[in-house]
Short mmCIF file of C-alpha atoms in Angstrom, two decimals:
data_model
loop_
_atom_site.label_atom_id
_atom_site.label_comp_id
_atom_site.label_asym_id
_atom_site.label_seq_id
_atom_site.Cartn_x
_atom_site.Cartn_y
_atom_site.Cartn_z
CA UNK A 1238 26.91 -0.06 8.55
CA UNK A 1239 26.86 -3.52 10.51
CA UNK A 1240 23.34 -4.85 10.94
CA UNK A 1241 24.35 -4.34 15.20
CA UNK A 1242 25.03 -0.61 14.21
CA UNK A 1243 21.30 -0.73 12.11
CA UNK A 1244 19.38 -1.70 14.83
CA UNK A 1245 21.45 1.20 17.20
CA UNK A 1246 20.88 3.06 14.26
CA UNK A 1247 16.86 3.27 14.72
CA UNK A 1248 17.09 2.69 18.62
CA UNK A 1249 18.99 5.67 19.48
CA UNK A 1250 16.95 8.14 17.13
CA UNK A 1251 16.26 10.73 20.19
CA UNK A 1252 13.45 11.91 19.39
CA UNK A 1253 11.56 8.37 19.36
CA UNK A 1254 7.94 9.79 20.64
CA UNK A 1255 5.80 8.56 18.43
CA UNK A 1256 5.59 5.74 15.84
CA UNK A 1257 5.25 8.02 12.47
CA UNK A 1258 4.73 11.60 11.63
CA UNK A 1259 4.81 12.58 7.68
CA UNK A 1260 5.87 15.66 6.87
CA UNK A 1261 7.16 17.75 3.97
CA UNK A 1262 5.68 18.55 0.34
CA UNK A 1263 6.15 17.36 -3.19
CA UNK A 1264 5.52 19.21 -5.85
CA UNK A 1265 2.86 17.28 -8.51
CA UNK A 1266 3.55 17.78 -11.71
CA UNK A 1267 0.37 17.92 -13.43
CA UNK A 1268 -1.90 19.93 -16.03
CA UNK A 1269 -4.10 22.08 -14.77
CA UNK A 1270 -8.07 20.93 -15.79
CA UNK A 1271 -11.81 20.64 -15.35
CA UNK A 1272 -14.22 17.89 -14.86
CA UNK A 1273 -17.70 17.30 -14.22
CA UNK A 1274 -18.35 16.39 -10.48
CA UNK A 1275 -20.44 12.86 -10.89
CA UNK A 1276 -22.07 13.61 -7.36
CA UNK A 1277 -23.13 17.66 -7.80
CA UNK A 1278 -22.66 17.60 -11.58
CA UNK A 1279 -21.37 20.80 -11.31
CA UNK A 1280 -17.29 21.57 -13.28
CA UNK A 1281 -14.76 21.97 -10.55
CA UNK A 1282 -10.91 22.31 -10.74
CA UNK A 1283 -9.64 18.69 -11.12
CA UNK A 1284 -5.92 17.79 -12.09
CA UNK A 1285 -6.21 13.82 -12.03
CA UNK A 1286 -7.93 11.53 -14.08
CA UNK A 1287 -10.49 9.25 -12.99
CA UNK A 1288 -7.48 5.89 -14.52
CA UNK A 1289 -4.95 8.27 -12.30
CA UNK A 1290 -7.34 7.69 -9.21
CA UNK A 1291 -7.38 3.71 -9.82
CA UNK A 1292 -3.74 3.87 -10.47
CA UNK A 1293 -2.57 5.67 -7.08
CA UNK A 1294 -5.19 3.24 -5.54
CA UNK A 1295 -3.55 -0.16 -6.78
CA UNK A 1296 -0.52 1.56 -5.72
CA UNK A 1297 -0.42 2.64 -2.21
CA UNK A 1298 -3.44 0.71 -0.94
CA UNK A 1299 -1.53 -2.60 -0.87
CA UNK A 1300 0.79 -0.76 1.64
CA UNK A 1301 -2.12 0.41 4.09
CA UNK A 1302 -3.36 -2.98 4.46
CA UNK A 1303 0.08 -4.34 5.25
CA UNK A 1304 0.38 -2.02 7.58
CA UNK A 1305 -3.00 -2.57 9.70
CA UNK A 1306 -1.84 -6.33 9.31
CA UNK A 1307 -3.39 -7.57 6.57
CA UNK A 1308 -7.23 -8.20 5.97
CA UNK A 1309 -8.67 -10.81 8.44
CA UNK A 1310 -8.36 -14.32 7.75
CA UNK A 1311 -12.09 -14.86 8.44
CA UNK A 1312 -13.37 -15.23 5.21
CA UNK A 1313 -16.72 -15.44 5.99
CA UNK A 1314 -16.81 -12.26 7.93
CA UNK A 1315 -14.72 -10.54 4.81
CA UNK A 1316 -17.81 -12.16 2.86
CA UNK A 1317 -20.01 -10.38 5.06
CA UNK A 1318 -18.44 -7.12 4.93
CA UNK A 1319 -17.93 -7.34 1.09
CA UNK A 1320 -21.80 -8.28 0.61
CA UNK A 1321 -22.68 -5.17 2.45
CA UNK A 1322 -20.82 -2.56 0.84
CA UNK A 1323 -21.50 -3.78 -2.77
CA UNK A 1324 -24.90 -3.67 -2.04
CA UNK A 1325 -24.73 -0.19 -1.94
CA UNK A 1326 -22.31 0.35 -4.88
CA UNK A 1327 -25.76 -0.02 -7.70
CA UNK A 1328 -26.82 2.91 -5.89
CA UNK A 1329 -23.97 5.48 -6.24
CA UNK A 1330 -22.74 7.80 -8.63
CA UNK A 1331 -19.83 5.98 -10.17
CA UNK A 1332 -21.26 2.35 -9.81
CA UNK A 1333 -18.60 1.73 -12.50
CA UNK A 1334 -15.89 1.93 -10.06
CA UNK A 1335 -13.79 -1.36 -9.41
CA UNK A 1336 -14.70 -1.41 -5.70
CA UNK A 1337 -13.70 -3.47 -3.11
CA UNK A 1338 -14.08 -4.30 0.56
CA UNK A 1339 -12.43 -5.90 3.45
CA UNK A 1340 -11.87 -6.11 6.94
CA UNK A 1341 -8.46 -5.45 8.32
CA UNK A 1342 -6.67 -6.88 11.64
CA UNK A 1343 -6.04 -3.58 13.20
CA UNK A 1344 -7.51 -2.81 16.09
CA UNK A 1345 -7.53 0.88 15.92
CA UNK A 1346 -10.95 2.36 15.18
CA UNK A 1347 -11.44 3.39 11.81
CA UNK A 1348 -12.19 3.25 7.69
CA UNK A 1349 -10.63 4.19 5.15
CA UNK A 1350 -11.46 4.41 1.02
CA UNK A 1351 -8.53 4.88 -1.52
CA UNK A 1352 -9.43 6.83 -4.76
CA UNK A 1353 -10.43 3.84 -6.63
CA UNK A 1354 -12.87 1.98 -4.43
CA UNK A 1355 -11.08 -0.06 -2.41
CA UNK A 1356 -12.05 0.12 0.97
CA UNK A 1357 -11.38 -1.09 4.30
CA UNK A 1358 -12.30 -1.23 8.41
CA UNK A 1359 -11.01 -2.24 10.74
CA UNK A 1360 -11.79 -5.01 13.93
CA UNK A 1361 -11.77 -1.85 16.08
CA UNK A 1362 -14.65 -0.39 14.46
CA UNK A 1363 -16.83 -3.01 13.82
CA UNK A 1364 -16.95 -4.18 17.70
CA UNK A 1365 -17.64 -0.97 18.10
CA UNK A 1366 -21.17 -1.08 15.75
CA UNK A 1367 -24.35 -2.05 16.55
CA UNK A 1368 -26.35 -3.11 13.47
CA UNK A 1369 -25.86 -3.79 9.44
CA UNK A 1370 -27.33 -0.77 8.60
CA UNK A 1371 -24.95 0.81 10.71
CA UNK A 1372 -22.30 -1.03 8.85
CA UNK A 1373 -23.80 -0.11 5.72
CA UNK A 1374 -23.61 3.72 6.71
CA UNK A 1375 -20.08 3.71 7.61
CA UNK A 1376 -19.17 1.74 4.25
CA UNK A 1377 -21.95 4.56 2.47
CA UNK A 1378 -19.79 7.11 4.04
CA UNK A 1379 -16.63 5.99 2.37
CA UNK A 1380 -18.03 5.12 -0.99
CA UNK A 1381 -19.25 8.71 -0.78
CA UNK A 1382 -15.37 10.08 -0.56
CA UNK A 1383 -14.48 7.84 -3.37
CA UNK A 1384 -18.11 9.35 -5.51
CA UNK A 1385 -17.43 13.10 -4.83
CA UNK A 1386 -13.37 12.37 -5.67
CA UNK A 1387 -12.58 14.19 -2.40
CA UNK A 1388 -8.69 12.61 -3.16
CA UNK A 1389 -8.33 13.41 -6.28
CA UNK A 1390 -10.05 17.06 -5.55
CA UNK A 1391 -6.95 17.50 -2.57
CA UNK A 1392 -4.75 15.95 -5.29
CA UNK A 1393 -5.69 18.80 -7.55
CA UNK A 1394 -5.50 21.82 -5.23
CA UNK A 1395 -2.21 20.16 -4.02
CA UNK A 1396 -3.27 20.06 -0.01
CA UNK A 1397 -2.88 16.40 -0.13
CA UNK A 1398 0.82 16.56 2.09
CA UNK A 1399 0.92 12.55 2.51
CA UNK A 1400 2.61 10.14 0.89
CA UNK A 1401 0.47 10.28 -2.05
CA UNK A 1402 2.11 13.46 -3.09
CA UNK A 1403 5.50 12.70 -1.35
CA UNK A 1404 6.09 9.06 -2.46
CA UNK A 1405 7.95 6.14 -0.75
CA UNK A 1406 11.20 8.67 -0.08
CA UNK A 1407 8.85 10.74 2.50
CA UNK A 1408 8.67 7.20 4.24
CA UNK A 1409 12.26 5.60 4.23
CA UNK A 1410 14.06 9.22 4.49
CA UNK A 1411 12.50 11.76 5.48
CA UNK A 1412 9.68 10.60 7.85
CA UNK A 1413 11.90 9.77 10.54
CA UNK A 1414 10.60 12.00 14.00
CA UNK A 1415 9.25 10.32 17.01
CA UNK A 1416 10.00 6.42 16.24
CA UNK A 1417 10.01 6.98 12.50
CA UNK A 1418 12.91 5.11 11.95
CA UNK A 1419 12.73 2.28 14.62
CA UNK A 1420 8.93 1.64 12.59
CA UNK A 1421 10.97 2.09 9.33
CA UNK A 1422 13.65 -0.87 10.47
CA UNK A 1423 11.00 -3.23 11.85
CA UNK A 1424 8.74 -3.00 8.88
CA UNK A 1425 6.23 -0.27 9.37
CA UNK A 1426 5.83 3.05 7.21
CA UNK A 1427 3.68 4.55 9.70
CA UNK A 1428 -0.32 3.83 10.75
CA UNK A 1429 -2.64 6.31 8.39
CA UNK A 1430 0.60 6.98 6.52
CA UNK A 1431 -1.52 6.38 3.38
CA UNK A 1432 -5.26 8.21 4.11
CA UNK A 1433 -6.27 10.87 2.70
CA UNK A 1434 -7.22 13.86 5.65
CA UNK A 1435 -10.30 15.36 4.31
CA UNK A 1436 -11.98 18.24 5.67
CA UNK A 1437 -15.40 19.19 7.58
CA UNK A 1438 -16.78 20.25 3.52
CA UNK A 1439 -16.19 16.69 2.60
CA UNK A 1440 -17.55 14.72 5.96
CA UNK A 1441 -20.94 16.33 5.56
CA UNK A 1442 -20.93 15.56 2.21
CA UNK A 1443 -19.70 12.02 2.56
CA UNK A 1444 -22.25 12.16 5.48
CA UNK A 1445 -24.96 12.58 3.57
CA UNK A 1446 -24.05 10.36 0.33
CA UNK A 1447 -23.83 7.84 2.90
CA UNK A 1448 -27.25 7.82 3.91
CA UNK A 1449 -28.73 8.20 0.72
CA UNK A 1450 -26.61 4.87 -0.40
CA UNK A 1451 -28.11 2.60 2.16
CA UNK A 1452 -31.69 3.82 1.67
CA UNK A 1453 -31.63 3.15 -1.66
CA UNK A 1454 -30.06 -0.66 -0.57
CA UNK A 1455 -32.94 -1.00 1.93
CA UNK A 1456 -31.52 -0.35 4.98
CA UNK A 1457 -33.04 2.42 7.72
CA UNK A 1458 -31.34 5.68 8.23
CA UNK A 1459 -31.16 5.20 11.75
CA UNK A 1460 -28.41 3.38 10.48
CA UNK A 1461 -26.45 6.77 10.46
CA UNK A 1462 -28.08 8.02 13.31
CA UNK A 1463 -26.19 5.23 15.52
CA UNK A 1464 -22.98 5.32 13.68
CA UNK A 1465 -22.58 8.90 14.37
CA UNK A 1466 -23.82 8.92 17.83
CA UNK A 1467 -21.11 5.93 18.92
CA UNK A 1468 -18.60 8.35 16.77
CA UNK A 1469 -19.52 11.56 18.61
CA UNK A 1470 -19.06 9.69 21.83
CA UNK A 1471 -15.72 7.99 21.29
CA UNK A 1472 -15.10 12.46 20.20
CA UNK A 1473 -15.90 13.66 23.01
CA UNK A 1474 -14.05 10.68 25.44
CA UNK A 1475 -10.99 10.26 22.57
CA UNK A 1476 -9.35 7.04 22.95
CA UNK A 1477 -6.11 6.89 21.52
CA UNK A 1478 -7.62 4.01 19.87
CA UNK A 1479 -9.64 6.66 17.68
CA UNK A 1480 -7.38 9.15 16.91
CA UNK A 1481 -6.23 8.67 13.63
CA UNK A 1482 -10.00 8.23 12.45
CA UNK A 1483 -10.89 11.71 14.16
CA UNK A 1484 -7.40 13.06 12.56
CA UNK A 1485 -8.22 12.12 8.67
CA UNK A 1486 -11.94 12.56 9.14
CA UNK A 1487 -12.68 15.46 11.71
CA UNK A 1488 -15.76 15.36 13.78
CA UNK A 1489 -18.28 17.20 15.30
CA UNK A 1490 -21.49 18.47 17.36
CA UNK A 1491 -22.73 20.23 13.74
CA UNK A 1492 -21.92 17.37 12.14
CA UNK A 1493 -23.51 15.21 14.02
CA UNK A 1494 -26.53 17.08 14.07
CA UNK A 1495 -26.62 17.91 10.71
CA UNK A 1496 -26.99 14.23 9.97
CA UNK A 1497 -29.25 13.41 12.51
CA UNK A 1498 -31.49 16.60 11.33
CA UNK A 1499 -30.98 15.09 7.47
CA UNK A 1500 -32.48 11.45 8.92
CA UNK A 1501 -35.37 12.77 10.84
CA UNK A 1502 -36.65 15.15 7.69
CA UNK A 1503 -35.28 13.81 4.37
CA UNK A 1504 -35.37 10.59 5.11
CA UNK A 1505 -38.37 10.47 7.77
CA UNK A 1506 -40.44 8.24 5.74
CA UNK A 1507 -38.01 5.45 5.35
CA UNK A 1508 -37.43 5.04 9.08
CA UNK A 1509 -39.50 1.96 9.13
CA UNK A 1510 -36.95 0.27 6.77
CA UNK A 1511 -34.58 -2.55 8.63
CA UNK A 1512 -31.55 -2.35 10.76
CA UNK A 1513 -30.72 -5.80 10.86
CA UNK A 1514 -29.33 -5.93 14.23
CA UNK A 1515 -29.27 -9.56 14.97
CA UNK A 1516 -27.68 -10.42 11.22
CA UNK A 1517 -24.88 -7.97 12.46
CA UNK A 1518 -24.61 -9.70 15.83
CA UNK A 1519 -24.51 -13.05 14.24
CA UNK A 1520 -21.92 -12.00 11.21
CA UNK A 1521 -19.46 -10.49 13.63
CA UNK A 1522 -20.24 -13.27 16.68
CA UNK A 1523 -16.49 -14.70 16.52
CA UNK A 1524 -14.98 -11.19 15.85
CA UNK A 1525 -16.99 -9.89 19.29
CA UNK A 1526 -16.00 -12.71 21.29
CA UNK A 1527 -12.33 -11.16 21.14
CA UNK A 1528 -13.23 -8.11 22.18
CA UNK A 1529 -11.75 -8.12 25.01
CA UNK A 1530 -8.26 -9.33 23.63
CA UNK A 1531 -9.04 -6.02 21.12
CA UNK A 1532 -9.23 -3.92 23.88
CA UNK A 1533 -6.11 -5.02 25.50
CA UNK A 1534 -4.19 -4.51 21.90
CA UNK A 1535 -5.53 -1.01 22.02
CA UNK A 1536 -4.28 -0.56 25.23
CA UNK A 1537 -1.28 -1.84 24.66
CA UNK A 1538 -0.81 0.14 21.16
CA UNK A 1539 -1.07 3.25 23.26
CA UNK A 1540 1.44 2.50 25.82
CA UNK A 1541 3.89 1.13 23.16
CA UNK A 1542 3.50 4.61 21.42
CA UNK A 1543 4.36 6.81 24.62
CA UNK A 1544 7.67 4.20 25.39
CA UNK A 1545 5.77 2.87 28.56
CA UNK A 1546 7.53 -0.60 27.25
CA UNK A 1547 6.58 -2.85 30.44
CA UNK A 1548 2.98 -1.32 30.20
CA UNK A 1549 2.57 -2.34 26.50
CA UNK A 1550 4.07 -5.71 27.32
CA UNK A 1551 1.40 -6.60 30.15
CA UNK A 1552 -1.29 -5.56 27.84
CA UNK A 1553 -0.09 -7.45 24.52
CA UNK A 1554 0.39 -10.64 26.73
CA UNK A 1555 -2.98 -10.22 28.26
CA UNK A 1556 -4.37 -10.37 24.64
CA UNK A 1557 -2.29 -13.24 24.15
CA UNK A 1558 -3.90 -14.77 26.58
CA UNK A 1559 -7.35 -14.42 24.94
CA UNK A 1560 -6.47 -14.97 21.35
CA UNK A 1561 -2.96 -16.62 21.85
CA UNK A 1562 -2.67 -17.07 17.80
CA UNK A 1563 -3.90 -13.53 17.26
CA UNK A 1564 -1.89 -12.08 14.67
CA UNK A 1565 -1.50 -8.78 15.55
CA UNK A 1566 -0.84 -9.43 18.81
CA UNK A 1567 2.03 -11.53 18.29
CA UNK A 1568 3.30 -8.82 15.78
CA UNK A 1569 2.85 -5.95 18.39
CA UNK A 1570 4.59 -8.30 21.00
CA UNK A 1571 7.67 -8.93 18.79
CA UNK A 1572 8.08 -5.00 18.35
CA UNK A 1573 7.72 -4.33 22.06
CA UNK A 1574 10.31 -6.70 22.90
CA UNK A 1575 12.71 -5.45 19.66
CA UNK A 1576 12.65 -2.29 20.76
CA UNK A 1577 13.63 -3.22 24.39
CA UNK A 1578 16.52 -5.18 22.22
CA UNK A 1579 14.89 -8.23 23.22
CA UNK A 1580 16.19 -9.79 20.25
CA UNK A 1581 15.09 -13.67 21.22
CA UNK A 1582 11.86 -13.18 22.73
CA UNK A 1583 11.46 -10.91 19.61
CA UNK A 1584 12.34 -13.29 17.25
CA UNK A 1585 10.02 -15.87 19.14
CA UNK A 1586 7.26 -13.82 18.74
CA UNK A 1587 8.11 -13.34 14.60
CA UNK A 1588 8.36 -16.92 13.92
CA UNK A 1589 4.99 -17.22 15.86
CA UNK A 1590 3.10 -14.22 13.88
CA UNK A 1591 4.81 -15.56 10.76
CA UNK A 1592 3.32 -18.92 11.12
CA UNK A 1593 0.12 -17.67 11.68
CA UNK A 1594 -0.32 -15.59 8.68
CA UNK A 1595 2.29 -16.58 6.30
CA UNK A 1596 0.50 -14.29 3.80
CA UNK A 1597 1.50 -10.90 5.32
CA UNK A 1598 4.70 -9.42 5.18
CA UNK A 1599 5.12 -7.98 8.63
CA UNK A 1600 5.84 -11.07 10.61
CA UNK A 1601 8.39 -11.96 8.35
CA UNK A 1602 10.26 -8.50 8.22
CA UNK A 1603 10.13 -8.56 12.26
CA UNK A 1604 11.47 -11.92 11.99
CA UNK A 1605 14.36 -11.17 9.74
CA UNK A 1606 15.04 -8.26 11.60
CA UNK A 1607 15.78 -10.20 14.85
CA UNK A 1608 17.78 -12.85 13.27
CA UNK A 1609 19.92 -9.37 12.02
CA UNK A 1610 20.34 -8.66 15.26
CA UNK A 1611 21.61 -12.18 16.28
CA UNK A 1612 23.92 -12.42 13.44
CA UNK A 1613 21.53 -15.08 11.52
CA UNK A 1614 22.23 -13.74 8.23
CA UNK A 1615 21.13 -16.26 5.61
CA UNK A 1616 17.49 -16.52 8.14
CA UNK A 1617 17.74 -13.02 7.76
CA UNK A 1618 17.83 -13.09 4.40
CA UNK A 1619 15.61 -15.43 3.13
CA UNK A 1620 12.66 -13.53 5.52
CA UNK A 1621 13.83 -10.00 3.80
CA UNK A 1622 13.65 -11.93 0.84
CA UNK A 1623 10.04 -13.40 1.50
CA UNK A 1624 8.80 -9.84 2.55
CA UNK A 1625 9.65 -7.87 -0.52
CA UNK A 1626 8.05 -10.66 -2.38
CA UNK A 1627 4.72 -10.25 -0.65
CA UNK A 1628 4.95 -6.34 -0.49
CA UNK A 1629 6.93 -5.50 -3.47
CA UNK A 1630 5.69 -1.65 -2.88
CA UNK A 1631 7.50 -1.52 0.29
CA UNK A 1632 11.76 -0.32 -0.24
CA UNK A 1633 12.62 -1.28 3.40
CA UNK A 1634 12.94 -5.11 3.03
CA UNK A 1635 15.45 -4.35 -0.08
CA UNK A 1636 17.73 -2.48 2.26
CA UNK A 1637 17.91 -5.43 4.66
CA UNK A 1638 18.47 -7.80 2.23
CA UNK A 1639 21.44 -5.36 0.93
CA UNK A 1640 22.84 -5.41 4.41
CA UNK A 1641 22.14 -9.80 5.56
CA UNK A 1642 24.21 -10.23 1.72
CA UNK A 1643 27.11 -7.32 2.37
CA UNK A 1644 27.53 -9.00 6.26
CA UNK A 1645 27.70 -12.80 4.76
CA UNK A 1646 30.52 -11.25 2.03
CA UNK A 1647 28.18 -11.52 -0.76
CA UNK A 1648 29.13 -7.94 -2.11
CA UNK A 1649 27.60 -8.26 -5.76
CA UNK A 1650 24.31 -9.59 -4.46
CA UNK A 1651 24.34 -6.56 -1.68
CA UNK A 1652 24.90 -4.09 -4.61
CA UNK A 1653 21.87 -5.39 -6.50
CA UNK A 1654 20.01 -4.69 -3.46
CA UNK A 1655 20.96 -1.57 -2.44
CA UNK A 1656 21.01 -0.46 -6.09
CA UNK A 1657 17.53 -1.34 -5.94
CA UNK A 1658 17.04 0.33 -3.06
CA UNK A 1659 17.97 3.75 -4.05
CA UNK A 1660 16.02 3.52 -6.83
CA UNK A 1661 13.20 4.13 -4.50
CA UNK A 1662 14.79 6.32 -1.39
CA UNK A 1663 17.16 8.75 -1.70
CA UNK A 1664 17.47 10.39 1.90
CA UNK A 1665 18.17 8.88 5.23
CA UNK A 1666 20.27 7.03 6.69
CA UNK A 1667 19.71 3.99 5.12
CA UNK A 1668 20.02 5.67 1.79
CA UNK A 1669 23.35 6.80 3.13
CA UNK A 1670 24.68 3.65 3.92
CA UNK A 1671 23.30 2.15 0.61
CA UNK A 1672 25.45 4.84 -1.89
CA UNK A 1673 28.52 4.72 -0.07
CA UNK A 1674 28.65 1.39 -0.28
CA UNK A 1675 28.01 1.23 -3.95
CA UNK A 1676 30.74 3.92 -4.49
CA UNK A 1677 33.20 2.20 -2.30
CA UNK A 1678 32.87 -1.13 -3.98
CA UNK A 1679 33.02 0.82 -7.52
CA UNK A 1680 29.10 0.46 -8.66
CA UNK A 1681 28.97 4.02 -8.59
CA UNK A 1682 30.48 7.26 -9.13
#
């Protein structure tokens, strides 16, 4: 495969619709147990430890945050967010959990907790809140997933379908409808391709633990009251820019009332506790003044998504605009013009996003992919080369570095990294190309 047949390779997928769709079953090969549930206390049917939980965690949630660009280089706002939700953690019912918070650069609307505590939201959510305690309820609400081991519980019964139960060879082979494999070649595995879905069962409950966490940290339940009235709004309206949050935690008129019921009875007496609205507005004051360039992202994410490539374009440079070293705006940009085969512009845009965060793998996959495309092969390379090292978790950077080595002649070297490759992915085309090439050179049998 020459890197120019690569990038056809993941241009002329047909059914390029949307960016990632995960599909498809693995089998977990567990023993069968009980446990105690540390929220209810009651025994229920649980297949994975409490050290398996951390250990998917430091796993797989490296490769979420990658993917919603990396947590936000505003350390005092991460500081912020971080203060917050371990205020709450005292409170809980697995304090001893190694928790952790941040803020991610995606602009999408959502949170997310991974089995072991770490946690994250994104910029799209928190221009979208209105107070700390409303903060603190939608970091409550996540804790409470990560309390009542709603994970590890769809571990256990096996409905957990994502790449948690599939692994990384759902992502690089099989997980290839809609624009699977263009995201696959420019660095992406797929936005949510990581979160847990949980059901209505587990919102109420996570509902409800929520509230009772930031109570007991001294905030007012009206907290949850405004969370979930700006999330039954967006429910009812449903931006793209909220899908994903409404698709791995469903919402609801009962839900929403059953929380605002819980706030006005339960918790009726601690009304009169603080919302710290104008701590919120001053913690998030730089965030907020790029709200606009947010909303032009979103916009932009949306069009990119339904091919509307021109659209996307208009939107991503009117962020740019705005926030001209925003970093996921220059990412987004690059991809728009990559997948128009815009190689230059796209590589300009790379080398811009990679400068800005030099931290985060994406800009430097995106910028190794365009120098691919122009034949750059050592640039290529050494940018595969510096996004493995940051991501290690991710195969995809391996496979490019395989193919830069095999098109500068460097056959051993592209056999270590395709052997390496496989290791990881089996299926697709990539795969394909990989274990020919080993068997043809005589690495393999």
């Amino acid at each position: 495969m020459r890197p120019e047949d690569a990038a056809r390779a993941v241009r002329g997928d047909p059914s390029r619709r949307r960016f990632m769709c995960l599909t498809g079953l693995a089998a977990v090969g567990v023993a069968a147990g009980c446990a105690t549930n540390p929220v209810t206390g009651s025994t229920q049917f649980m297949t994975v430890s409490e050290e398996e939980e951390i250990q998917l965690d430091r796993q797989y949630s490296p490769m979420q945050f990658s993917e919603d660009f990396g947590p936000v280089q505003d350390a005092a706002l991460n500081a912020y967010v971080g203060g917050v939700g371990r205020a709450m953690v005292p409170g809980t019912h697995r304090p001893h959990m190694p928790y952790s918070f941040r803020v991610v650069n995606a602009t999408y609307i959502n949170a997310y907790a991974f089995p072991g505590g770490s946690i994250a939201c994104t910029r799209g959510i928190l221009t979208s809140l209105n107070s700390e305690a409303e903060l603190a309820a939608l970091l409550g609400h996540e804790i409470g997933h990560v309390n009542a081991r709603h994970t590890a519980e769809q571990l256990s019964k096996g409905q957990l379908s994502n790449v948690l139960v599939g692994g990384l060879s759902v992502i690089a082979g099989v997980a290839s409808p809609g624009l699977g494999q263009v995201a696959a070649a420019l660095g992406s595995v797929g936005v949510g391709a990581f979160l847990a879905k949980y059901s209505r069962d587990n919102e109420r409950q996570a509902d409800a633990l929520g509230t009772e966490y930031l109570v007991k940290a001294g905030y007012g339940p009206d907290g949850t009251v405004g969370l979930m009235e700006m999330l039954n709004s967006l429910n009812k309206s449903k931006p793209s820019s909220i899908e994903l949050m409404f698709a791995t935690h469903p919402m609801s008129d009962e839900r929403y009332q059953t929380a605002v019921n819980a706030v006005r009875t339960r918790y009726a007496a601690s009304r009169g506790l603080p919302l710290h609205r104008e701590r919120y507005m001053d913690s998030t004051a730089r965030l907020r003044a790029i709200g606009g360039a947010i909303r032009e992202m979103q916009q932009g994410d949306a069009a990119l998504g339904a091919e509307k490539f021109s659209q996307a374009e208009v939107h991503y440079q009117a962020a740019l605009r705005q926030a001209p070293n925003d970093y996921v705006g220059l990412v987004s940009m690059a991809k728009c013009q990559l997948m128009q085969e815009k190689y230059s512009e796209g590589a300009r845009y790379a080398r811009q996003a990679k400068a800005v965060y030099p931290q985060e793998a994406q800009g430097h996959h995106l910028s190794g992919f365009a120098a691919l495309t122009l034949k750059e092969y050592d640039a290529a390379y050494q940018d595969f080369q510096t996004a493995h090292r940051l991501l290690p978790g991710n195969p995809s950077p391996l496979f490019f570095m395989g193919l830069s080595q095999e098109a500068m002649g460097r056959r051993p070297e592209a056999a270590r990294a395709y052997a390496l490759y496989l290791e990881q992915v089996q299926e697709g085309k990539f795969a394909q190309h990989a274990a020919q090439r080993l068997q043809a050179w005589g690495y393999a049998r």
